[in-house]
Amino acid sequence: MCGIVGYVGYKDAESVLTVGLHKLEYRGYDSAGIAVLKDGKIHVRKKAGKIHELERYLVEKNLPKSNIGIAHTRWATHGGVNDTNAHPHLSQNGIFAVVHNGIIDNFSHLKGYLEKQNYHFKSDTDTEVIANLLEYHYLNDRNLTKAILKTVNELEGSFALAILFKEDDDLIIGIRKDSPLIVGLGENENLVASDQVAFLQHTKRAIFMDNGEITLVRRRMVEFMNFSGEPVKKTYVFLNHGDDEAEKGPYPHFMLKEIYEQPKVVMTNYKIYTRNEKPVLLRDLNLRKLLLNKTRIIIEAAGTSYHAGLVGKYLIETFANIPVEVDYSSEFSYRRLAADSRTLVIAISQSGETADTIEGLRNAKRYGLDVLAIVNRPESTIARESDYVIYINAGLEIGVASTKAYIGQVQVLTLLAMELGHIKGLIPDEEVIKMIASMKSLPEKIEKILLLNSHIEHIAEKIYTSDNVMFLGRGLNYPTALEGALKIKEVSYIHAIGYPAGEMKHGPLALVDERLPVVIINPKTSAYELTLSSAHEVRARNGRIISVINENDELMKEVSDYIIYIPEVEEFLTPITSIIPLQLLAYHTAVLRGCDPDKPRNLAKSVTVK
Ligand code: AGP
């Protein structure tokens, strides 16, 4: 979604900010803009479209050289995609320039009020209201702090803001409420951004702002206060992201790079979460005790994380015998919960910033339920607001289509299910040791699957002109079918459906003809025979079958047009091995169709609006 970066220091602000904007590109956006402060005047340039449109415009219409500025990538919510609605927004008298992530819920009320005070609005955005409100309060008694405090307390909704004030060329005001904002601490320079990728090049020392905080960022000093104006003490953390994490390296796209990083993710989690061939995810004794007291689990998540949740349900129910429901966050957060204190809510999210999932966890809290988060980003809102957190250690995921984070989520849920089953006495020691040994060999098996990259590219050549693709899986690999379909939809814009193989005959079978590619995920599992029957049903209707199966599977081979052989693993690990070829299939299909898999149209990396 939208991205913010602000800089005050000694370097050329325009270049720091445009590089920062490029780093934020992956989050999804439809316009971009930049403002710098020079000689008591704020200069703004903004353009609908991609950042290179803005860069072209900056060549035409130079900005004055300056060492302070703010910039933004906008993902439209209020008002269409055009130059005027792009951020930054100047206040009527040019005193403030504002960039904003989030939504102001009471903007029409505030706008109406300001119009009565002779404010005229140029854009259709909620953000311009913030700029004018701040200016209106400031002009009242020329007290900046008072004006900021009045403004933030009148705004309802979610907002991360970076603000330039024309009377101070050593100040960026940053404000956070329900939308992330991070301060990057440099030497004689400081930055503010909605995502640390925007400033990693300059510094790895960061302060994560909490909700309801304001920061005054200067070249040599950063201060914090709360929305009542009381000073807040903050400490910085050192970001241990590798320099190359936000770079594509030799890969043409982040999505491909991240698919190839999956063996590393699995190995990292194996190392962190196992000791002496046993899972040790529940080292925190309070968490262990809490989990043992729970008789029901509700998983809430969105998109790919929801699919990981479905795998978690199968495994937790099988290994630990605890009933699990999986709900879309967007549904879970708005319904009445019939749950008691023996229910645990698990919120799964790569970014930890998905608005629906945050709302879901807050809803759970309103009911007094304990929340365990499974997230990738430690500093995220979901990580901070949950009672317990388990990290998936996937590293920065830049591609909008989640790949390595999914693998991390599924792996962590697998370990959690296994450990719960073990401590409940349902899985004996020797069985757990065997299972962990199988997990240890997983990275090697994934490497083998990655060697199929060109074979999968050839299969993509056979399907990339199709209008529809169907994905079928059963049992543990039903979520794989859903995830395979989501991946191809997101990055190649081909309509795809994922279905439980056994359910297909109850309706979707009517779609099958010689033009429909049907991807059947059927590695050796307890669902094998039944899925084979579904494959026969598709074959009998002349569907073109692409199968994801284990080596030497003659029965599936007979009904398949194209085959992707994956190494055999124990059933509980098949959701990890069988999704990898589907990620590659989606990737190559997208590239063949001329789509950018890293930045699919209309999508954002983390969906921070409800
Ligand atoms: C995944 O490929 C998607 N981009 C999307 O479905 C994503 O998984 C969803 O928005 C949830 O995001 P989160 O995991 O960051 O909460």
XYZ file of C-alpha atoms and ligand atoms in Angstrom:
626
model
C 0.000 0.000 0.000
C 1.186 3.572 0.460
C 4.790 4.259 1.422
C 6.434 7.128 3.292
C 10.031 8.267 3.398
C 11.435 11.471 4.839
C 15.009 12.749 5.087
C 16.801 15.502 6.967
C 20.595 15.642 6.866
C 23.407 16.759 4.638
C 22.825 14.699 1.475
C 20.769 15.697 -1.523
C 17.229 15.058 -0.326
C 15.789 14.480 -3.790
C 18.112 11.596 -4.538
C 17.801 10.016 -1.072
C 14.026 10.217 -1.377
C 13.711 8.887 -4.912
C 15.919 5.903 -4.035
C 13.749 5.421 -0.933
C 10.612 5.511 -3.071
C 12.027 2.806 -5.335
C 12.651 0.637 -2.290
C 9.026 1.103 -1.278
C 7.716 0.299 -4.765
C 7.120 -3.335 -3.889
C 4.349 -2.363 -1.518
C 2.092 -1.406 -4.425
C 1.124 2.122 -5.461
C -0.404 4.157 -8.235
C 1.212 7.579 -7.888
C 4.245 9.147 -6.288
C 5.408 12.517 -5.079
C 8.120 14.412 -3.303
C 8.411 17.712 -1.418
C 11.554 19.558 -0.363
C 12.005 22.641 1.756
C 14.291 25.392 0.510
C 14.643 28.980 1.685
C 11.399 28.960 3.614
C 9.321 27.491 0.799
C 7.991 23.983 0.282
C 8.304 22.741 -3.292
C 6.142 19.810 -4.377
C 6.317 17.556 -7.439
C 3.880 14.676 -7.836
C 2.634 12.438 -10.606
C 0.128 9.672 -11.153
C 1.723 6.451 -12.380
C 5.026 4.804 -11.639
C 8.026 6.456 -9.986
C 9.794 6.866 -13.331
C 6.938 9.197 -14.388
C 7.800 11.321 -11.364
C 11.502 11.126 -12.182
C 10.822 12.252 -15.765
C 8.791 15.140 -14.412
C 11.601 16.061 -12.011
C 13.932 16.414 -14.998
C 11.450 18.737 -16.673
C 10.616 20.656 -13.538
C 13.678 20.678 -11.309
C 13.429 20.829 -7.575
C 15.792 23.202 -5.797
C 18.735 21.474 -4.080
C 17.824 20.796 -0.485
C 18.785 18.540 2.445
C 15.284 18.043 3.793
C 12.201 16.520 2.259
C 9.407 13.963 2.369
C 8.131 11.584 -0.288
C 5.291 9.148 -0.825
C 3.926 6.347 -2.943
C 0.127 6.431 -2.935
C -2.337 3.570 -3.268
C -5.621 5.323 -3.885
C -8.423 5.114 -1.336
C -10.154 8.515 -1.257
C -10.216 10.057 -4.707
C -9.086 8.676 -8.064
C -5.562 8.173 -9.349
C -4.406 11.553 -10.665
C -1.651 14.108 -10.107
C -3.748 16.256 -7.781
C -4.669 13.425 -5.437
C -1.064 12.204 -5.237
C 0.852 13.125 -2.052
C 2.438 15.323 -0.641
C -0.464 17.665 0.032
C 0.225 21.293 0.811
C -1.902 23.220 3.241
C -3.783 26.162 1.753
C -1.105 28.712 2.644
C 1.797 26.374 1.924
C 2.862 26.194 5.584
C 2.746 22.396 5.846
C 3.247 19.524 3.413
C 1.852 16.164 4.458
C 2.273 12.582 3.299
C -0.087 10.047 4.809
C -0.619 6.302 5.006
C -4.002 5.164 6.278
C -7.524 6.518 6.218
C -9.125 9.415 8.103
C -12.600 8.172 8.987
C -14.017 11.578 9.973
C -12.515 13.467 7.047
C -15.822 14.699 5.566
C -16.867 16.161 8.896
C -13.483 17.909 9.284
C -13.520 19.048 5.674
C -16.976 20.585 6.124
C -15.760 22.423 9.204
C -12.639 23.750 7.451
C -14.649 24.849 4.423
C -16.709 27.004 6.748
C -13.405 28.567 7.868
C -12.695 29.488 4.223
C -10.459 26.582 3.396
C -10.720 25.460 -0.221
C -9.679 21.956 -1.174
C -7.900 21.047 -4.363
C -7.962 17.253 -4.073
C -10.522 14.603 -3.154
C -8.255 13.097 -0.514
C -8.623 12.763 3.217
C -4.955 13.769 3.549
C -5.443 17.363 2.414
C -7.779 17.733 5.390
C -4.868 16.916 7.717
C -2.634 19.556 6.125
C -5.327 22.216 6.369
C -6.416 21.279 9.867
C -2.846 21.540 11.091
C -2.412 24.884 9.398
C -5.729 26.159 10.735
C -4.700 25.329 14.308
C -1.175 26.676 13.792
C -2.400 30.012 12.474
C -4.567 30.361 15.558
C -1.683 31.035 17.950
C 1.472 30.061 16.058
C 2.312 27.319 18.539
C 3.477 24.304 16.563
C 3.319 21.685 19.329
C -0.167 22.780 20.337
C -1.294 22.665 16.699
C 0.090 19.147 16.229
C -1.558 17.870 19.415
C -4.906 19.455 18.581
C -4.808 17.982 15.094
C -3.896 14.412 16.055
C -6.578 14.346 18.698
C -9.228 15.448 16.233
C -8.334 12.857 13.616
C -10.184 9.546 13.675
C -8.927 6.566 11.749
C -5.467 5.303 10.969
C -2.546 7.493 10.053
C 1.187 7.463 9.661
C 2.278 10.955 8.719
C 5.450 12.733 7.724
C 5.133 16.494 7.661
C 7.305 19.383 6.497
C 6.921 22.730 8.208
C 8.045 25.659 6.066
C 9.285 27.690 9.028
C 11.828 25.093 10.151
C 14.294 23.554 7.730
C 15.605 21.200 10.403
C 12.370 19.402 11.206
C 10.260 16.533 9.956
C 7.228 15.746 12.073
C 6.324 12.065 12.184
C 3.089 10.747 13.658
C 1.875 7.199 14.109
C -1.568 5.815 14.782
C -2.438 2.316 13.551
C -0.068 2.510 10.611
C 3.668 1.855 10.933
C 6.315 4.556 11.105
C 9.981 4.017 11.849
C 12.763 6.493 12.518
C 16.204 5.695 11.067
C 19.093 7.174 13.058
C 22.159 8.251 11.101
C 25.210 10.451 11.686
C 24.174 14.079 11.179
C 21.153 12.781 9.298
C 17.937 11.086 10.283
C 15.150 9.479 8.352
C 11.571 8.487 8.819
C 9.798 5.784 6.831
C 6.833 3.463 6.852
C 9.129 0.521 6.114
C 12.794 0.249 7.014
C 13.711 -0.906 3.489
C 13.463 2.763 2.520
C 16.433 3.724 4.708
C 18.519 0.550 5.159
C 21.100 1.993 2.768
C 21.739 4.880 5.148
C 21.419 3.332 8.573
C 20.504 0.151 10.379
C 19.719 1.840 13.685
C 15.981 2.236 13.986
C 13.333 3.323 16.449
C 9.930 1.751 15.939
C 7.216 4.176 16.905
C 4.244 2.988 18.896
C 0.662 3.965 18.376
C -0.177 7.420 19.592
C 3.342 8.796 19.257
C 4.732 11.887 17.611
C 8.363 12.390 16.677
C 10.270 15.554 15.888
C 13.117 14.469 13.642
C 16.056 16.844 13.176
C 19.541 16.382 11.707
C 21.189 15.818 15.068
C 18.296 15.101 17.383
C 15.138 13.043 17.518
C 12.458 13.553 20.166
C 9.259 11.680 20.923
C 6.038 12.568 22.694
C 2.601 11.060 23.080
C -0.689 12.537 21.886
C -0.971 14.401 25.205
C 2.380 16.096 24.602
C 4.259 14.154 27.298
C 7.817 13.198 26.356
C 8.366 9.504 25.587
C 11.700 7.717 25.999
C 12.517 5.345 23.181
C 15.378 2.989 22.503
C 16.759 2.029 19.155
C 17.221 -1.441 17.742
C 19.835 -2.592 15.322
C 18.259 -4.049 12.196
C 20.067 -7.192 11.245
C 18.888 -7.344 7.664
C 21.624 -8.283 5.231
C 22.587 -5.583 2.737
C 21.407 -7.762 -0.134
C 18.014 -8.578 1.348
C 16.292 -5.678 -0.304
C 18.185 -6.277 -3.583
C 17.363 -8.690 -6.394
C 20.970 -9.765 -6.880
C 21.343 -11.997 -9.944
C 17.620 -12.746 -10.108
C 15.356 -10.941 -12.575
C 12.617 -10.635 -9.952
C 12.250 -10.703 -6.172
C 9.624 -13.422 -6.497
C 12.124 -15.796 -8.088
C 14.834 -14.827 -5.615
C 12.484 -15.500 -2.721
C 11.390 -18.860 -4.131
C 15.078 -19.814 -4.251
C 15.586 -18.680 -0.657
C 13.172 -21.294 0.660
C 15.733 -23.992 1.530
C 17.465 -21.376 3.677
C 14.231 -20.428 5.451
C 13.514 -24.074 6.263
C 17.061 -24.619 7.526
C 16.933 -21.468 9.660
C 13.708 -22.503 11.343
C 14.996 -26.018 11.787
C 18.033 -24.630 13.589
C 16.084 -22.173 15.711
C 13.167 -24.372 16.642
C 14.677 -27.818 17.187
C 17.110 -29.191 19.786
C 18.282 -32.784 20.019
C 15.833 -33.811 17.293
C 12.831 -32.354 19.178
C 10.766 -29.217 18.494
C 11.404 -26.444 21.025
C 9.012 -23.786 19.817
C 7.329 -23.698 23.210
C 10.425 -22.869 25.241
C 8.415 -20.131 26.897
C 6.846 -22.075 29.744
C 3.945 -19.668 30.056
C 3.063 -20.203 26.422
C 3.415 -23.953 26.839
C 1.105 -23.926 29.866
C -1.349 -21.672 28.089
C -1.532 -23.932 25.060
C -2.018 -27.041 27.149
C -5.062 -25.438 28.741
C -6.741 -24.616 25.476
C -9.501 -26.805 24.123
C -10.142 -24.889 20.921
C -8.104 -22.789 18.486
C -9.320 -20.189 16.034
C -6.850 -19.138 13.358
C -7.469 -15.794 11.715
C -5.469 -14.722 8.664
C -5.769 -13.385 5.118
C -4.719 -14.613 1.674
C -1.659 -16.815 1.681
C -1.455 -16.703 5.477
C -5.017 -18.050 5.575
C -3.904 -20.981 3.427
C -1.031 -21.650 5.818
C -3.661 -21.590 8.580
C -5.617 -24.318 6.796
C -2.516 -26.527 6.732
C -2.107 -25.722 10.444
C -5.662 -26.875 11.122
C -5.080 -30.281 9.531
C -1.830 -30.773 11.422
C -2.922 -29.487 14.847
C -6.073 -31.587 14.727
C -4.134 -34.656 13.590
C -1.147 -34.384 15.918
C -2.561 -32.602 18.960
C -6.251 -33.435 18.794
C -7.345 -29.828 19.398
C -10.254 -28.613 17.255
C -9.200 -25.730 15.010
C -11.274 -23.316 12.955
C -9.714 -21.109 10.333
C -11.374 -17.830 9.515
C -10.617 -15.022 7.109
C -9.521 -12.069 9.225
C -11.952 -9.816 7.388
C -14.821 -12.031 8.595
C -13.448 -12.911 12.001
C -12.910 -9.309 12.988
C -16.530 -8.319 12.548
C -18.448 -11.246 13.927
C -19.705 -12.101 17.350
C -17.397 -14.653 18.891
C -18.881 -17.644 20.611
C -15.739 -18.485 22.555
C -14.558 -18.813 26.117
C -11.234 -18.477 27.915
C -10.202 -21.962 26.790
C -10.104 -20.723 23.194
C -6.811 -19.547 21.759
C -6.714 -17.222 18.771
C -3.757 -17.562 16.419
C -3.190 -14.586 14.131
C -1.004 -15.444 11.138
C 0.538 -12.675 9.077
C 3.729 -12.213 7.107
C 3.814 -8.444 7.442
C 2.140 -8.196 10.826
C 0.446 -5.071 9.474
C -2.619 -6.444 7.691
C -5.466 -4.231 8.903
C -8.077 -7.012 8.894
C -5.842 -9.314 10.940
C -5.002 -6.530 13.392
C -8.714 -5.858 13.783
C -9.268 -9.600 14.312
C -6.747 -9.738 17.116
C -8.267 -6.667 18.738
C -11.688 -8.270 18.451
C -10.310 -11.383 20.163
C -8.889 -9.191 22.918
C -12.270 -7.499 23.390
C -13.597 -10.970 24.198
C -10.728 -11.523 26.634
C -9.137 -14.240 24.478
C -5.412 -14.993 24.408
C -3.720 -14.320 21.094
C -0.654 -16.035 19.703
C 0.830 -14.379 16.628
C 2.792 -16.148 13.924
C 4.528 -13.371 12.019
C 7.589 -12.565 9.968
C 8.232 -8.966 10.986
C 9.223 -8.689 14.668
C 8.555 -4.978 14.931
C 5.062 -5.217 13.472
C 1.795 -4.184 15.083
C 0.533 -7.775 15.300
C 3.759 -8.890 17.003
C 3.488 -6.029 19.479
C -0.180 -6.401 20.310
C -0.340 -10.188 20.707
C 0.235 -12.018 23.985
C 2.778 -14.386 22.472
C 4.685 -14.372 19.206
C 6.402 -17.030 17.141
C 8.512 -15.713 14.275
C 8.802 -17.439 10.921
C 12.299 -16.092 10.194
C 11.819 -15.744 6.441
C 13.781 -12.476 6.149
C 12.494 -9.519 4.169
C 9.898 -10.597 1.639
C 9.650 -7.997 -1.089
C 7.645 -9.712 -3.847
C 3.954 -8.939 -3.416
C 3.176 -12.617 -3.919
C 4.125 -14.350 -0.725
C 6.331 -17.417 -1.242
C 9.063 -17.937 1.328
C 6.878 -16.547 4.098
C 4.269 -19.214 3.306
C 6.902 -21.925 3.647
C 8.011 -20.415 6.973
C 4.432 -20.217 8.239
C 3.643 -23.805 7.274
C 6.877 -25.043 8.809
C 6.278 -23.231 12.102
C 2.686 -24.505 12.263
C 3.971 -28.021 11.561
C 6.446 -27.774 14.427
C 3.809 -26.302 16.709
C 1.358 -29.114 15.948
C 4.084 -31.699 16.458
C 5.287 -30.221 19.745
C 1.755 -29.914 21.091
C 1.065 -33.540 20.169
C 4.318 -34.563 21.796
C 3.831 -32.751 25.085
C 0.251 -33.999 25.258
C 1.670 -37.501 24.996
C -0.014 -38.191 21.660
C 3.201 -38.551 19.661
C 5.878 -40.758 21.211
C 9.494 -39.616 21.493
C 10.834 -41.889 18.781
C 8.168 -40.711 16.343
C 8.992 -37.043 16.970
C 12.690 -37.739 16.448
C 11.867 -39.395 13.125
C 9.686 -36.492 12.069
C 12.350 -33.916 12.913
C 14.924 -35.937 11.007
C 12.644 -35.766 7.950
C 12.365 -32.028 8.374
C 16.141 -31.770 8.481
C 16.386 -33.267 4.998
C 13.778 -30.884 3.611
C 16.121 -28.113 2.374
C 17.930 -30.641 0.209
C 14.619 -31.867 -1.224
C 13.543 -28.312 -1.959
C 16.865 -27.720 -3.776
C 15.986 -30.689 -5.973
C 12.607 -29.207 -6.794
C 14.248 -25.900 -7.693
C 16.328 -27.771 -10.280
C 13.038 -28.303 -12.144
C 12.809 -24.595 -12.874
C 13.259 -24.848 -16.673
C 11.000 -27.883 -16.924
C 8.301 -25.901 -15.118
C 8.936 -22.940 -17.424
C 8.157 -25.240 -20.380
C 4.912 -26.278 -18.748
C 4.087 -22.595 -18.217
C 4.527 -22.160 -21.987
C 1.654 -24.624 -22.452
C -0.769 -22.795 -20.191
C 0.062 -19.126 -20.294
C -2.551 -18.332 -22.953
C -5.348 -20.067 -21.025
C -8.166 -18.032 -19.545
C -8.700 -20.361 -16.609
C -6.750 -22.869 -14.575
C -8.090 -25.273 -11.958
C -6.059 -26.587 -9.019
C -7.126 -29.726 -7.183
C -5.746 -31.195 -3.979
C -7.120 -33.179 -1.101
C -6.472 -33.408 2.616
C -3.268 -31.644 3.564
C -2.851 -30.521 -0.025
C -6.240 -28.931 -0.438
C -4.691 -25.690 0.925
C -1.871 -26.225 -1.591
C -4.481 -26.118 -4.367
C -5.891 -22.879 -2.976
C -2.440 -21.347 -2.665
C -1.404 -22.494 -6.163
C -4.538 -20.851 -7.575
C -3.952 -17.645 -5.604
C -0.353 -17.394 -6.826
C -1.277 -17.693 -10.488
C -4.205 -15.267 -10.133
C -2.090 -12.647 -8.382
C 0.863 -12.563 -10.704
C -0.436 -13.632 -14.126
C -4.045 -12.375 -13.900
C -5.367 -15.720 -15.157
C -8.586 -16.727 -13.482
C -7.859 -19.743 -11.308
C -9.797 -21.777 -8.806
C -8.487 -24.072 -6.146
C -10.805 -26.846 -5.089
C -10.819 -29.858 -2.809
C -10.388 -32.676 -5.335
C -13.298 -34.677 -3.927
C -15.678 -31.721 -4.098
C -15.012 -31.102 -7.762
C -17.625 -33.598 -8.930
C -20.260 -31.582 -7.059
C -20.062 -28.684 -9.470
C -16.766 -27.477 -10.928
C -16.475 -30.633 -13.048
C -18.856 -28.854 -15.423
C -16.003 -26.458 -16.261
C -13.699 -29.191 -17.495
C -13.056 -29.528 -21.231
C -10.015 -29.928 -23.478
C -9.086 -26.284 -23.009
C -8.918 -26.302 -19.226
C -5.536 -26.949 -17.604
C -6.126 -28.783 -14.331
C -3.226 -28.925 -11.892
C -3.571 -31.960 -9.655
C -1.456 -32.077 -6.534
C -1.157 -35.705 -5.582
C 2.054 -36.722 -3.852
C 1.953 -39.986 -1.888
C -0.338 -39.265 1.064
C -3.379 -40.871 2.642
C -5.462 -38.913 0.102
C -3.614 -40.399 -2.880
C -6.165 -42.970 -4.104
C -9.109 -40.617 -3.838
C -7.248 -37.840 -5.626
C -6.323 -40.319 -8.353
C -10.045 -40.977 -8.872
C -10.607 -37.237 -9.271
C -7.797 -37.174 -11.854
C -9.644 -39.902 -13.789
C -12.831 -37.864 -13.682
C -10.973 -34.898 -15.191
C -9.288 -37.102 -17.784
C -12.608 -38.587 -18.856
C -13.773 -35.026 -19.684
C -10.590 -34.346 -21.701
C -9.160 -31.875 -19.182
C -5.433 -31.231 -19.615
C -3.770 -32.531 -16.495
C -0.585 -31.128 -15.026
C 0.313 -33.314 -12.095
C 2.540 -32.676 -9.137
C 3.444 -36.176 -8.000
C 6.241 -38.342 -6.664
C 8.765 -40.133 -8.842
C 7.710 -43.526 -10.234
C 4.025 -42.837 -9.928
C 2.796 -44.806 -12.929
C -0.900 -44.459 -12.114
C -0.903 -40.666 -12.146
C 1.479 -40.653 -15.114
C -1.139 -42.476 -17.210
C -3.669 -39.683 -16.789
C -1.280 -36.723 -16.966
C -0.327 -34.515 -19.903
C 2.529 -32.836 -18.063
C 4.253 -34.054 -14.950
C 6.263 -32.355 -12.234
C 7.999 -34.995 -10.164
C 8.820 -33.964 -6.637
C 10.847 -36.006 -4.151
C 8.887 -38.156 -1.732
C 8.604 -36.835 1.829
C 6.498 -37.841 4.800
C 2.879 -36.835 4.395
C 3.026 -34.023 6.956
C 5.745 -32.284 4.925
C 4.021 -32.507 1.530
C 2.389 -29.040 1.783
C 5.923 -27.621 1.771
C 7.297 -29.610 -1.152
C 4.217 -29.474 -3.347
C 3.690 -25.696 -3.311
C 7.168 -24.908 -4.669
C 6.530 -26.067 -8.263
C 3.270 -24.105 -8.222
C 5.074 -20.933 -7.183
C 7.472 -21.446 -10.099
C 4.587 -22.181 -12.451
C 2.860 -18.950 -11.440
C 6.104 -17.007 -11.767
C 6.891 -18.242 -15.297
C 3.301 -17.871 -16.449
C 3.365 -14.245 -15.315
C 6.641 -13.528 -17.084
C 5.405 -15.181 -20.309
C 2.311 -12.996 -20.201
C 4.450 -9.890 -19.799
C 3.272 -9.257 -16.224
C 5.604 -8.016 -13.509
C 5.355 -10.735 -10.831
C 6.837 -8.468 -8.170
C 4.245 -5.757 -8.539
C 0.922 -7.193 -9.615
C -1.656 -4.619 -10.657
C -4.078 -3.397 -7.974
C -2.290 -5.287 -5.198
C -0.169 -4.195 -2.282
C 2.345 -6.085 -0.200
C 0.616 -5.412 3.056
C -3.009 -4.411 3.041
C -3.218 -1.749 5.686
C -6.823 -0.726 5.029
C -9.902 -2.642 6.164
C -0.014 -13.300 -0.869
O 0.580 -13.712 -2.046
C -0.813 -12.100 -0.989
N -0.093 -10.986 -1.471
C -1.796 -11.798 0.129
O -2.833 -12.719 -0.021
C -1.287 -11.833 1.579
O -0.960 -13.131 1.937
C -2.392 -11.268 2.505
O -2.665 -9.945 2.157
C -2.019 -11.362 3.957
O -0.846 -10.662 4.230
P -0.047 -10.858 5.585
O 0.419 -12.259 5.611
O 1.054 -9.866 5.526
O -1.023 -10.587 6.689
